[in-house]
């Protein structure tokens, strides 16, 4: 089969690889009909996530048709089922899964020894996201082996196109959880840093959950235009002060709820000197992440407010103003998304035409063009916001 | 050692995972590969300049400038770091600036009374060649990765709300409740609302 394979920093290739096979009774194989490149795939592209190996298959946003089912998964799946595959692999039985904390499933990470050493405790296995999270081959491929398939799938109805359903795998529930973690109240102003695909979904989620005002922060005109389309007030941080504008918008009090939809790779610009210092330290392996947005939201968030982090961080961050956060009494909520916790609600919103997530797709291409699309997406060329690949 | 061996065995790929049969074209462009080669060249040259500055100054007839050569070695390594990163332009521009410094430092060694003048001339020719490669790499990398490439588009018609953005505000509140473990706003709202009227 064809698959997008990681060969090293900035080196993705569309290789021919051997087909996946059922390895465990709970496995299933799906024929991928659509998959997408996620913003967090760029952290792998930049080799910022440890424990990738040349030969690893990329991709954690995919959907398709079940073509083979192990004997232990036949009670929930059968050949021909149409499924979206959540990026978090879940056993459905451990204590964390029973609590619906699916992204910290205790049993699905097959590299538990390694993850225990690095994170203190292993988190869930993820598709195509380094050996720290299990080293599972990803879904930017023609076929995908789904471990724990009896619980790691979302069955979706026929009659709704892939483009509307694919993002149930990651960015829609991630944006949704970002907003849910804020516990949005009708009077709230929600400020969202980053208008990439997850930021766009967080904007829509905050509006659906009733925020009085949503403020979207980015520097790319095409992304800001997409944020405005949903009704967000926008701030271009290269042309105006985020702090001054947010204070102005909120009568000097600051937003009650702040969402970090950026994570490890804040934009680097001379007008924000800490971003340059972070980048220099990151290059010399003195710091893993560039947390400029996080510093900014701790500064501007209203006291007793909430900071919701869904942008991916990979390791150590420097100069985080914890004194400020503690004295302001901020609440931090963060996690990889507990995808399966939200998919029933989100599928219903899609079926009821309350949201159409396909708005975010700006580029569609064949899987063979994947390596080039990684570059286009990373370099923000051709106003690229979201790439969908068809194997 | 056991712990290390155990760790490395856990990073290894699992036996059942798909294996590469045939490799396809890379996302790395020719410009990226040139930048990478120049970055590794910088590392090599930098290490030699730091470790053996005396050998370099003797070869070029520049005795007495060992500290300067060592400092240039550190500069080479420093410019290699961004050149080998995904911010190649920064590293390559710093390499071009370094090339000009090298030319200025080497120029006095071309004087007729320097017995190693021929070596200095060869070194100067090499630096000129490397400078041209550095300039070519900066130009190619900038052209390949420019964010301005392609159309600039406006997405202001993409709300994602089939029912319209105003009708969508708060639509999900009717059927969705924040789970108990994610409730954050525990302030006594009714009292706050009473205060604010």
Coordinates of C-alpha atoms in Angstrom, one line a residue:
Chain A
X1 CA 0.0 0.0 0.0
X2 CA 1.0 3.7 -0.2
X3 CA 1.6 5.7 3.0
X4 CA 3.2 8.9 4.1
X5 CA 6.4 7.9 5.9
X6 CA 8.6 10.0 8.2
X7 CA 12.3 9.7 7.2
X8 CA 13.6 12.6 9.4
X9 CA 13.3 16.3 9.9
X10 CA 11.2 17.9 7.1
X11 CA 11.5 14.6 5.2
X12 CA 8.2 12.9 4.5
X13 CA 7.8 10.6 1.5
X14 CA 5.0 8.7 -0.1
X15 CA 6.4 5.2 0.2
X16 CA 5.1 1.8 -0.8
X17 CA 5.0 -0.3 2.4
X18 CA 3.7 -3.7 3.3
X19 CA 0.0 -3.9 4.1
X20 CA -1.1 -4.0 7.8
X21 CA -2.4 -7.2 9.2
X22 CA -4.6 -8.2 12.1
X23 CA -2.2 -8.8 15.1
X24 CA -4.7 -9.0 17.9
X25 CA -8.3 -10.3 18.2
X26 CA -9.5 -6.8 19.0
X27 CA -7.9 -5.3 15.8
X28 CA -9.6 -4.2 12.6
X29 CA -8.3 -3.0 9.3
X30 CA -9.9 -0.1 7.6
X31 CA -9.5 1.0 4.0
X32 CA -8.9 4.8 4.4
X33 CA -11.2 6.9 2.3
X34 CA -10.1 10.3 3.6
X35 CA -7.3 11.5 5.9
X36 CA -5.9 14.9 6.9
X37 CA -2.7 16.6 7.8
X38 CA -3.0 18.1 11.4
X39 CA -1.2 21.1 12.7
X40 CA 0.4 18.8 15.3
X41 CA 1.8 16.7 12.4
X42 CA 4.0 19.7 11.8
X43 CA 5.7 19.2 15.2
X44 CA 6.7 15.8 13.9
X45 CA 7.7 17.3 10.5
X46 CA 10.0 19.7 12.5
X47 CA 11.3 16.8 14.6
X48 CA 10.2 18.5 17.8
X49 CA 8.6 15.4 19.3
X50 CA 11.0 12.9 20.6
X51 CA 11.1 9.2 19.8
X52 CA 10.2 9.2 16.1
X53 CA 12.0 6.6 13.9
X54 CA 12.6 6.7 10.2
X55 CA 10.0 4.5 8.7
X56 CA 7.1 5.6 11.0
X57 CA 3.8 6.1 9.1
X58 CA 2.3 9.6 9.7
X59 CA -1.3 10.6 10.3
X60 CA -3.9 10.6 13.1
X61 CA -7.0 12.0 11.3
X62 CA -8.6 9.3 9.2
X63 CA -11.8 7.6 8.3
X64 CA -12.8 4.8 6.0
X65 CA -14.5 1.4 5.6
X66 CA -13.9 -1.6 7.7
X67 CA -12.4 -4.4 5.5
X68 CA -11.3 -6.9 8.2
X69 CA -12.3 -7.5 11.8
X70 CA -10.5 -9.5 14.5
X71 CA -12.6 -12.1 16.4
X72 CA -12.6 -9.9 19.5
X73 CA -14.1 -6.8 17.8
X74 CA -16.9 -8.5 15.9
X75 CA -19.5 -7.6 18.6
X76 CA -19.3 -3.9 17.6
X77 CA -17.8 -3.9 14.1
X78 CA -18.4 -5.7 10.8
X79 CA -17.0 -5.6 7.3
X80 CA -18.4 -2.6 5.4
X81 CA -19.0 -0.4 8.4
X82 CA -18.2 3.2 7.8
X83 CA -16.1 4.6 10.6
X84 CA -14.1 7.6 11.7
X85 CA -11.1 6.7 13.7
X86 CA -10.3 8.9 16.8
X87 CA -6.6 9.8 17.1
X88 CA -6.6 8.4 20.7
X89 CA -6.6 4.6 21.0
X90 CA -8.8 3.5 23.8
X91 CA -9.3 0.1 25.5
X92 CA -12.7 1.2 26.8
X93 CA -12.2 -0.9 30.0
X94 CA -9.5 0.7 32.2
X95 CA -10.3 3.0 35.0
X96 CA -9.5 6.1 33.0
X97 CA -11.6 5.0 30.0
X98 CA -14.5 4.2 32.5
X99 CA -14.1 7.8 33.7
X100 CA -14.2 8.9 30.0
X101 CA -10.6 10.3 30.3
X102 CA -9.9 8.5 27.1
X103 CA -6.7 10.3 26.1
X104 CA -5.0 8.9 29.2
X105 CA -6.2 5.3 28.6
X106 CA -4.0 3.1 30.8
X107 CA -3.7 0.1 28.4
X108 CA -3.5 1.3 24.8
X109 CA 0.1 2.6 24.8
X110 CA 2.2 -0.4 23.9
X111 CA 5.4 1.5 24.7
X112 CA 4.3 2.0 28.3
X113 CA 7.8 1.5 29.7
X114 CA 9.1 4.3 27.7
X115 CA 6.2 6.6 28.3
X116 CA 6.3 5.9 32.1
X117 CA 10.0 7.0 32.1
X118 CA 9.3 10.2 30.1
X119 CA 5.9 11.4 31.4
X120 CA 5.9 9.7 34.8
X121 CA 2.8 7.7 33.7
X122 CA 1.9 6.4 30.3
X123 CA -0.8 8.2 28.4
X124 CA -3.0 6.6 25.6
X125 CA -1.6 5.2 22.4
X126 CA -2.0 7.6 19.5
X127 CA -1.9 6.9 15.8
X128 CA 1.3 8.1 14.0
X129 CA 2.6 10.2 16.9
X130 CA 6.0 8.9 18.0
X131 CA 7.0 5.9 20.1
X132 CA 6.2 7.8 23.3
X133 CA 2.5 7.2 22.5
X134 CA 2.9 3.7 21.3
X135 CA 4.6 4.0 17.9
X136 CA 1.4 3.0 16.1
X137 CA 1.5 3.4 12.3
X138 CA -0.7 6.3 11.3
X139 CA -3.6 6.8 8.9
X140 CA -2.1 8.8 6.1
X141 CA -2.1 5.6 4.2
X142 CA -4.4 3.4 2.1
X143 CA -5.0 1.0 5.0
X144 CA -4.9 1.3 8.7
X145 CA -4.7 -1.3 11.5
X146 CA -6.9 -0.1 14.4
X147 CA -5.9 -1.6 17.7
X148 CA -8.7 -2.0 20.3
X149 CA -11.0 -1.4 17.3
X150 CA -14.1 -2.5 19.2
X151 CA -13.9 0.7 21.2
X152 CA -11.6 2.9 19.0
X153 CA -14.1 3.9 16.3
X154 CA -17.0 6.2 15.6
X155 CA -19.7 4.6 13.4
X156 CA -21.0 7.2 11.0
X157 CA -24.1 7.0 8.7
X158 CA -24.0 6.8 4.9
X159 CA -25.3 9.9 3.1
X160 CA -23.1 12.4 4.8
X161 CA -19.9 13.2 2.9
X162 CA -16.5 12.4 4.3
X163 CA -15.6 16.1 4.4
X164 CA -18.2 16.7 7.1
X165 CA -17.3 13.7 9.2
X166 CA -13.5 13.3 9.0
X167 CA -12.8 15.9 11.6
X168 CA -14.6 14.0 14.3
X169 CA -11.2 12.2 14.5
X170 CA -9.4 15.1 16.1
X171 CA -9.8 18.8 15.3
X172 CA -13.6 19.2 15.9
X173 CA -13.6 17.4 19.3
X174 CA -10.3 19.2 20.2
X175 CA -11.8 22.6 19.5
X176 CA -15.0 21.5 21.3
X177 CA -13.1 20.3 24.4
X178 CA -11.1 23.5 24.4
X179 CA -14.5 25.4 24.8
X180 CA -16.0 22.8 27.2
X181 CA -13.0 23.1 29.5
X182 CA -13.8 26.8 29.8
X183 CA -17.3 26.0 31.1
X184 CA -18.6 28.9 29.0
X185 CA -21.3 31.2 30.6
X186 CA -23.6 33.5 28.5
X187 CA -21.7 36.6 29.6
X188 CA -18.2 35.3 28.9
X189 CA -15.7 36.7 26.5
X190 CA -13.6 33.9 25.2
X191 CA -10.2 34.8 23.7
X192 CA -8.6 32.2 21.4
X193 CA -4.9 32.3 20.5
X194 CA -4.3 30.6 17.1
X195 CA -6.7 30.5 14.1
X196 CA -5.4 27.3 12.6
X197 CA -7.8 24.4 12.2
X198 CA -8.2 23.7 15.9
X199 CA -8.6 27.4 16.7
X200 CA -11.3 27.6 14.0
X201 CA -13.2 24.7 15.6
X202 CA -12.8 26.2 19.0
X203 CA -14.3 29.5 17.8
X204 CA -17.3 27.7 16.4
X205 CA -17.6 25.6 19.6
X206 CA -17.5 28.7 21.8
X207 CA -20.2 30.3 19.8
X208 CA -22.4 27.2 19.8
X209 CA -21.9 27.0 23.6
X210 CA -23.2 30.5 23.9
X211 CA -20.2 32.8 24.6
X212 CA -21.2 36.4 24.4
X213 CA -18.1 37.4 22.6
X214 CA -15.3 35.4 20.9
X215 CA -12.0 37.1 20.1
X216 CA -9.6 35.3 17.7
X217 CA -5.9 36.1 17.6
X218 CA -3.6 35.3 14.7
X219 CA -1.4 37.2 12.1
X220 CA -2.5 35.5 8.8
X221 CA -5.2 37.5 7.0
X222 CA -6.8 34.3 5.5
X223 CA -7.2 32.7 8.9
X224 CA -8.5 35.9 10.5
X225 CA -11.1 36.2 7.6
X226 CA -12.2 32.6 8.4
X227 CA -12.5 33.5 12.1
X228 CA -14.6 36.6 11.2
X229 CA -16.9 34.5 9.1
X230 CA -18.1 32.8 12.2
X231 CA -18.7 36.0 14.1
X232 CA -15.4 36.4 16.0
X233 CA -13.8 39.7 16.7
X234 CA -10.2 39.5 15.4
X235 CA -6.8 40.7 16.5
X236 CA -3.8 40.7 14.2
X237 CA -0.9 40.5 16.6
X238 CA 1.6 41.8 14.1
X239 CA -0.3 45.1 13.7
X240 CA -1.8 45.7 17.1
X241 CA -1.2 44.9 20.8
X242 CA -3.1 41.8 22.0
X243 CA -3.0 43.0 25.6
X244 CA -4.3 46.5 24.8
X245 CA -7.0 45.3 22.4
X246 CA -8.3 42.6 24.8
X247 CA -8.4 45.0 27.7
X248 CA -10.2 47.5 25.4
X249 CA -12.7 44.9 24.3
X250 CA -13.4 43.8 27.9
X251 CA -13.6 47.2 29.6
X252 CA -10.1 46.7 31.1
X253 CA -11.1 43.4 32.9
X254 CA -9.6 40.9 30.5
X255 CA -11.3 37.9 29.0
X256 CA -12.8 35.4 31.5
X257 CA -11.8 32.4 29.3
X258 CA -8.6 32.0 27.3
X259 CA -7.9 29.1 24.9
X260 CA -4.4 28.1 23.7
X261 CA -4.9 26.6 20.2
X262 CA -1.2 27.1 19.3
X263 CA 1.0 25.0 21.6
X264 CA 4.6 24.4 21.1
X265 CA 5.3 26.6 18.0
X266 CA 4.3 30.2 18.7
X267 CA 5.0 32.5 15.8
X268 CA 8.5 34.0 16.0
X269 CA 8.8 37.8 15.4
X270 CA 11.3 40.5 16.4
X271 CA 8.4 42.5 17.8
X272 CA 8.0 39.9 20.5
X273 CA 11.6 39.3 21.7
X274 CA 10.7 36.4 24.0
X275 CA 9.7 34.4 20.8
X276 CA 13.2 34.9 19.4
X277 CA 14.8 33.8 22.6
X278 CA 12.6 30.8 22.8
X279 CA 13.4 29.8 19.2
X280 CA 17.2 30.2 19.9
X281 CA 16.9 28.0 23.0
X282 CA 14.7 25.5 21.1
X283 CA 17.4 25.2 18.4
X284 CA 20.1 24.5 21.0
X285 CA 17.8 21.9 22.8
X286 CA 17.7 24.1 25.9
X287 CA 13.9 24.4 25.8
X288 CA 11.3 22.2 24.0
X289 CA 8.4 24.6 23.5
X290 CA 7.8 28.3 22.6
X291 CA 5.1 29.3 25.0
X292 CA 4.7 33.0 24.1
X293 CA 0.9 32.7 23.7
X294 CA 0.6 31.0 27.1
X295 CA 2.6 33.8 28.8
X296 CA 0.3 36.4 27.1
X297 CA -2.9 34.7 28.2
X298 CA -1.7 34.3 31.8
X299 CA -1.0 38.1 31.8
X300 CA -4.3 39.2 30.2
X301 CA -6.8 36.6 31.6
X302 CA -9.3 38.0 34.1
X303 CA -8.5 37.1 37.7
X304 CA -10.3 33.8 38.6
X305 CA -10.5 33.1 34.9
X306 CA -9.8 29.9 33.0
X307 CA -7.0 29.0 30.7
X308 CA -7.8 26.0 28.4
X309 CA -4.9 24.4 26.6
X310 CA -5.4 22.1 23.7
X311 CA -2.4 23.2 21.6
X312 CA 0.2 20.4 21.8
X313 CA 3.2 21.0 24.0
X314 CA 6.1 18.5 23.9
X315 CA 8.3 19.0 27.0
X316 CA 9.9 21.8 29.0
X317 CA 8.9 25.5 28.8
X318 CA 10.8 28.4 30.2
X319 CA 9.8 31.7 31.8
X320 CA 6.2 30.8 32.5
X321 CA 4.8 33.4 34.9
X322 CA 3.5 31.0 37.6
X323 CA 3.5 33.7 40.2
X324 CA 1.1 35.8 38.1
X325 CA -1.1 32.7 37.5
X326 CA -1.2 31.7 41.1
X327 CA -1.9 35.2 42.5
X328 CA -4.6 35.8 39.9
X329 CA -6.2 32.5 40.9
X330 CA -6.4 31.1 37.4
X331 CA -7.7 27.7 36.6
X332 CA -5.7 25.7 34.1
X333 CA -7.4 22.9 32.1
X334 CA -5.5 20.9 29.5
X335 CA -5.4 17.5 27.8
X336 CA -5.1 15.7 24.6
X337 CA -8.7 15.3 23.6
X338 CA -10.9 12.7 25.1
X339 CA -12.4 12.2 21.6
X340 CA -14.9 9.5 22.3
X341 CA -16.4 11.6 25.1
X342 CA -17.7 14.2 22.6
X343 CA -18.4 12.3 19.4
X344 CA -22.1 11.5 20.1
X345 CA -22.9 15.2 20.7
X346 CA -20.8 16.4 17.8
X347 CA -22.2 13.8 15.3
X348 CA -25.7 15.0 16.3
X349 CA -24.7 18.6 15.7
X350 CA -23.4 17.6 12.2
X351 CA -26.5 15.6 11.4
X352 CA -28.8 18.4 12.6
X353 CA -26.9 20.9 10.4
X354 CA -25.8 22.9 13.4
X355 CA -22.2 22.8 12.3
X356 CA -20.5 21.9 9.0
X357 CA -16.9 21.3 9.8
X358 CA -15.9 21.0 6.1
X359 CA -15.7 24.9 6.0
X360 CA -12.1 24.5 7.2
X361 CA -10.8 22.5 4.2
X362 CA -8.8 24.7 1.8
X363 CA -6.8 22.0 0.0
X364 CA -7.6 18.5 -1.3
X365 CA -5.0 16.3 -2.9
X366 CA -4.0 12.7 -3.7
X367 CA -2.0 10.9 -1.0
X368 CA 1.0 10.9 -3.4
X369 CA 1.0 14.7 -3.2
X370 CA 1.2 14.5 0.6
X371 CA 4.9 15.4 0.9
X372 CA 4.4 18.6 -1.1
X373 CA 1.2 19.4 0.9
X374 CA 3.2 19.2 4.1
X375 CA 5.5 21.9 2.8
X376 CA 2.6 24.0 1.5
X377 CA 0.8 23.7 4.9
X378 CA 3.9 24.4 6.9
X379 CA 4.9 27.4 4.8
X380 CA 1.3 28.8 4.9
X381 CA 1.5 29.0 1.1
X382 CA -1.6 29.4 -1.1
X383 CA -3.6 30.5 2.0
X384 CA -3.5 26.8 3.1
X385 CA -5.4 26.1 6.4
X386 CA -6.4 22.5 6.2
X387 CA -5.3 19.7 3.8
X388 CA -7.4 16.6 3.2
X389 CA -5.8 13.7 1.3
X390 CA -7.6 11.0 -0.6
X391 CA -5.7 7.7 -0.8
Chain B
X1 CA 23.4 -0.5 30.5
X2 CA 20.4 -2.7 31.0
X3 CA 18.2 0.2 31.4
X4 CA 19.5 1.8 28.2
X5 CA 19.1 -1.5 26.3
X6 CA 15.6 -1.8 27.6
X7 CA 14.8 1.8 26.6
X8 CA 16.1 1.4 23.1
X9 CA 14.2 -1.9 22.6
X10 CA 11.0 0.1 23.4
X11 CA 11.8 2.7 20.8
X12 CA 12.2 0.1 18.2
X13 CA 9.4 -0.5 15.7
X14 CA 7.1 -3.5 16.4
X15 CA 7.6 -6.5 14.2
X16 CA 4.1 -6.5 12.7
X17 CA 4.2 -2.9 11.6
X18 CA 4.3 -2.1 7.8
X19 CA 7.8 -2.0 6.4
X20 CA 9.0 0.1 3.5
X21 CA 9.1 -1.7 0.2
X22 CA 9.9 1.2 -2.1
X23 CA 10.6 4.8 -1.2
X24 CA 9.0 7.8 -2.9
X25 CA 10.1 11.4 -3.5
X26 CA 10.9 13.4 -0.4
X27 CA 9.4 16.6 0.9
X28 CA 12.9 18.0 1.1
X29 CA 13.7 20.3 -1.8
X30 CA 17.1 20.6 -3.5
X31 CA 17.4 24.0 -1.7
X32 CA 16.8 22.2 1.7
X33 CA 19.4 19.6 0.9
X34 CA 22.0 22.2 -0.1
X35 CA 21.3 24.1 3.1
X36 CA 21.7 20.9 5.1
X37 CA 25.0 20.1 3.4
X38 CA 26.3 23.6 4.1
X39 CA 25.2 23.3 7.8
X40 CA 27.2 20.1 8.2
X41 CA 30.2 21.7 6.4
X42 CA 30.0 24.5 9.0
X43 CA 30.0 22.0 11.8
X44 CA 33.1 20.3 10.4
X45 CA 35.0 23.5 9.6
X46 CA 34.0 24.9 13.0
X47 CA 35.4 21.9 14.9
X48 CA 38.7 22.1 13.0
X49 CA 39.0 25.8 13.7
X50 CA 38.3 25.3 17.4
X51 CA 40.6 22.3 17.9
X52 CA 43.5 23.1 15.6
X53 CA 43.7 26.9 14.9
X54 CA 47.6 26.7 14.9
X55 CA 47.6 24.3 11.9
X56 CA 45.3 26.7 10.0
X57 CA 47.3 29.8 10.7
X58 CA 50.6 28.1 9.9
X59 CA 49.2 26.8 6.6
X60 CA 48.0 30.3 5.6
X61 CA 50.9 32.3 7.0
X62 CA 48.6 34.0 9.6
X63 CA 50.6 33.1 12.8
X64 CA 49.4 35.1 15.8
X65 CA 45.7 34.9 14.8
X66 CA 45.0 31.6 16.5
X67 CA 42.4 33.1 18.9
X68 CA 40.6 34.8 16.0
X69 CA 40.5 31.5 14.1
X70 CA 39.1 29.8 17.2
X71 CA 36.4 32.4 17.6
X72 CA 35.5 32.0 13.9
X73 CA 35.2 28.2 14.6
X74 CA 32.6 29.0 17.3
X75 CA 30.9 31.3 14.8
X76 CA 30.8 28.5 12.2
X77 CA 29.1 26.2 14.7
X78 CA 26.7 28.9 15.8
X79 CA 25.6 29.5 12.3
X80 CA 25.3 25.8 11.6
X81 CA 22.6 25.4 14.3
X82 CA 19.9 27.5 12.5
X83 CA 21.1 26.3 9.1
X84 CA 20.4 22.7 10.1
X85 CA 17.0 23.7 11.7
X86 CA 13.8 24.5 9.8
X87 CA 14.8 28.3 10.1
X88 CA 17.4 27.8 7.5
X89 CA 17.3 31.4 6.1
X90 CA 18.6 32.8 9.4
X91 CA 21.6 30.4 9.4
X92 CA 22.4 30.9 5.7
X93 CA 22.3 34.7 6.0
X94 CA 24.7 34.4 9.0
X95 CA 26.9 32.2 6.9
X96 CA 27.1 34.8 4.1
X97 CA 28.1 37.4 6.7
X98 CA 30.7 35.0 8.0
X99 CA 32.1 34.5 4.5
X100 CA 32.7 38.2 4.2
X101 CA 34.5 38.2 7.5
X102 CA 36.7 35.3 6.3
X103 CA 37.5 37.2 3.1
X104 CA 38.5 40.3 5.1
X105 CA 40.6 38.2 7.5
X106 CA 42.4 36.3 4.7
X107 CA 43.1 39.3 2.5
X108 CA 46.3 40.3 4.2
X109 CA 47.7 36.8 3.7
X110 CA 47.8 37.4 0.0
X111 CA 50.6 40.0 0.3
X112 CA 53.7 39.1 -1.7
X113 CA 56.0 38.8 1.3
X114 CA 53.8 35.9 2.8
X115 CA 55.7 32.6 2.0
X116 CA 52.3 30.8 2.2
X117 CA 50.7 33.1 -0.2
X118 CA 49.8 30.3 -2.6
X119 CA 47.9 28.4 0.1
X120 CA 46.1 31.7 1.0
X121 CA 45.1 32.1 -2.6
X122 CA 43.7 28.6 -2.7
X123 CA 41.8 29.3 0.5
X124 CA 40.4 32.5 -0.9
X125 CA 39.2 30.7 -4.0
X126 CA 37.5 28.1 -1.8
X127 CA 35.8 30.9 0.3
X128 CA 34.6 32.6 -2.9
X129 CA 33.1 29.3 -4.1
X130 CA 31.4 28.7 -0.7
X131 CA 30.1 32.2 -0.6
X132 CA 28.5 31.7 -4.0
X133 CA 26.9 28.5 -2.7
X134 CA 25.7 30.2 0.4
X135 CA 24.1 33.0 -1.6
X136 CA 22.5 30.4 -4.0
X137 CA 21.1 28.5 -1.0
X138 CA 19.6 31.7 0.7
X139 CA 18.0 32.6 -2.6
X140 CA 16.6 29.1 -3.3
X141 CA 15.4 28.4 0.3
X142 CA 13.7 31.8 0.5
X143 CA 12.0 31.2 -2.9
X144 CA 10.9 27.7 -1.9
X145 CA 9.5 28.5 1.5
X146 CA 8.1 31.9 0.9
X147 CA 4.7 32.3 2.5
X148 CA 3.8 34.6 -0.3
X149 CA 3.8 31.7 -2.8
X150 CA 0.4 30.9 -4.3
X151 CA -2.9 32.8 -4.2
X152 CA -3.9 34.9 -1.1
X153 CA -7.5 34.0 -0.4
X154 CA -10.3 35.4 1.7
X155 CA -12.5 32.9 3.6
X156 CA -15.0 35.4 4.9
X157 CA -17.8 33.3 3.4
X158 CA -17.0 30.2 5.4
X159 CA -18.9 30.4 8.7
X160 CA -19.3 26.7 9.2
X161 CA -22.8 27.4 10.5
X162 CA -25.5 26.2 8.0
X163 CA -28.2 28.0 10.1
X164 CA -26.3 31.3 10.1
X165 CA -23.9 32.7 12.7
X166 CA -26.5 34.6 14.7
X167 CA -28.9 31.7 14.9
X168 CA -26.1 29.4 16.0
X169 CA -25.0 31.4 19.1
X170 CA -25.8 29.2 22.1
X171 CA -27.5 26.5 20.0
X172 CA -25.7 23.7 21.6
X173 CA -26.5 24.9 25.2
X174 CA -30.0 23.5 24.8
X175 CA -28.8 19.9 24.5
X176 CA -25.3 19.9 26.1
X177 CA -24.2 20.3 29.7
X178 CA -20.6 20.8 30.8
X179 CA -19.6 17.6 32.5
X180 CA -19.1 17.9 36.2
X181 CA -15.3 17.3 36.1
X182 CA -14.9 20.2 33.6
X183 CA -17.0 22.8 35.4
X184 CA -14.8 25.8 36.1
X185 CA -17.1 28.7 36.5
X186 CA -18.3 28.1 40.1
X187 CA -18.7 31.7 41.0
X188 CA -22.1 32.5 42.7
X189 CA -23.6 34.0 39.6
X190 CA -27.0 34.9 40.9
X191 CA -25.3 37.1 43.6
X192 CA -23.0 38.7 40.9
X193 CA -26.0 39.4 38.7
X194 CA -27.9 41.0 41.7
X195 CA -24.9 43.3 42.3
X196 CA -24.7 44.3 38.7
X197 CA -28.4 44.7 38.5

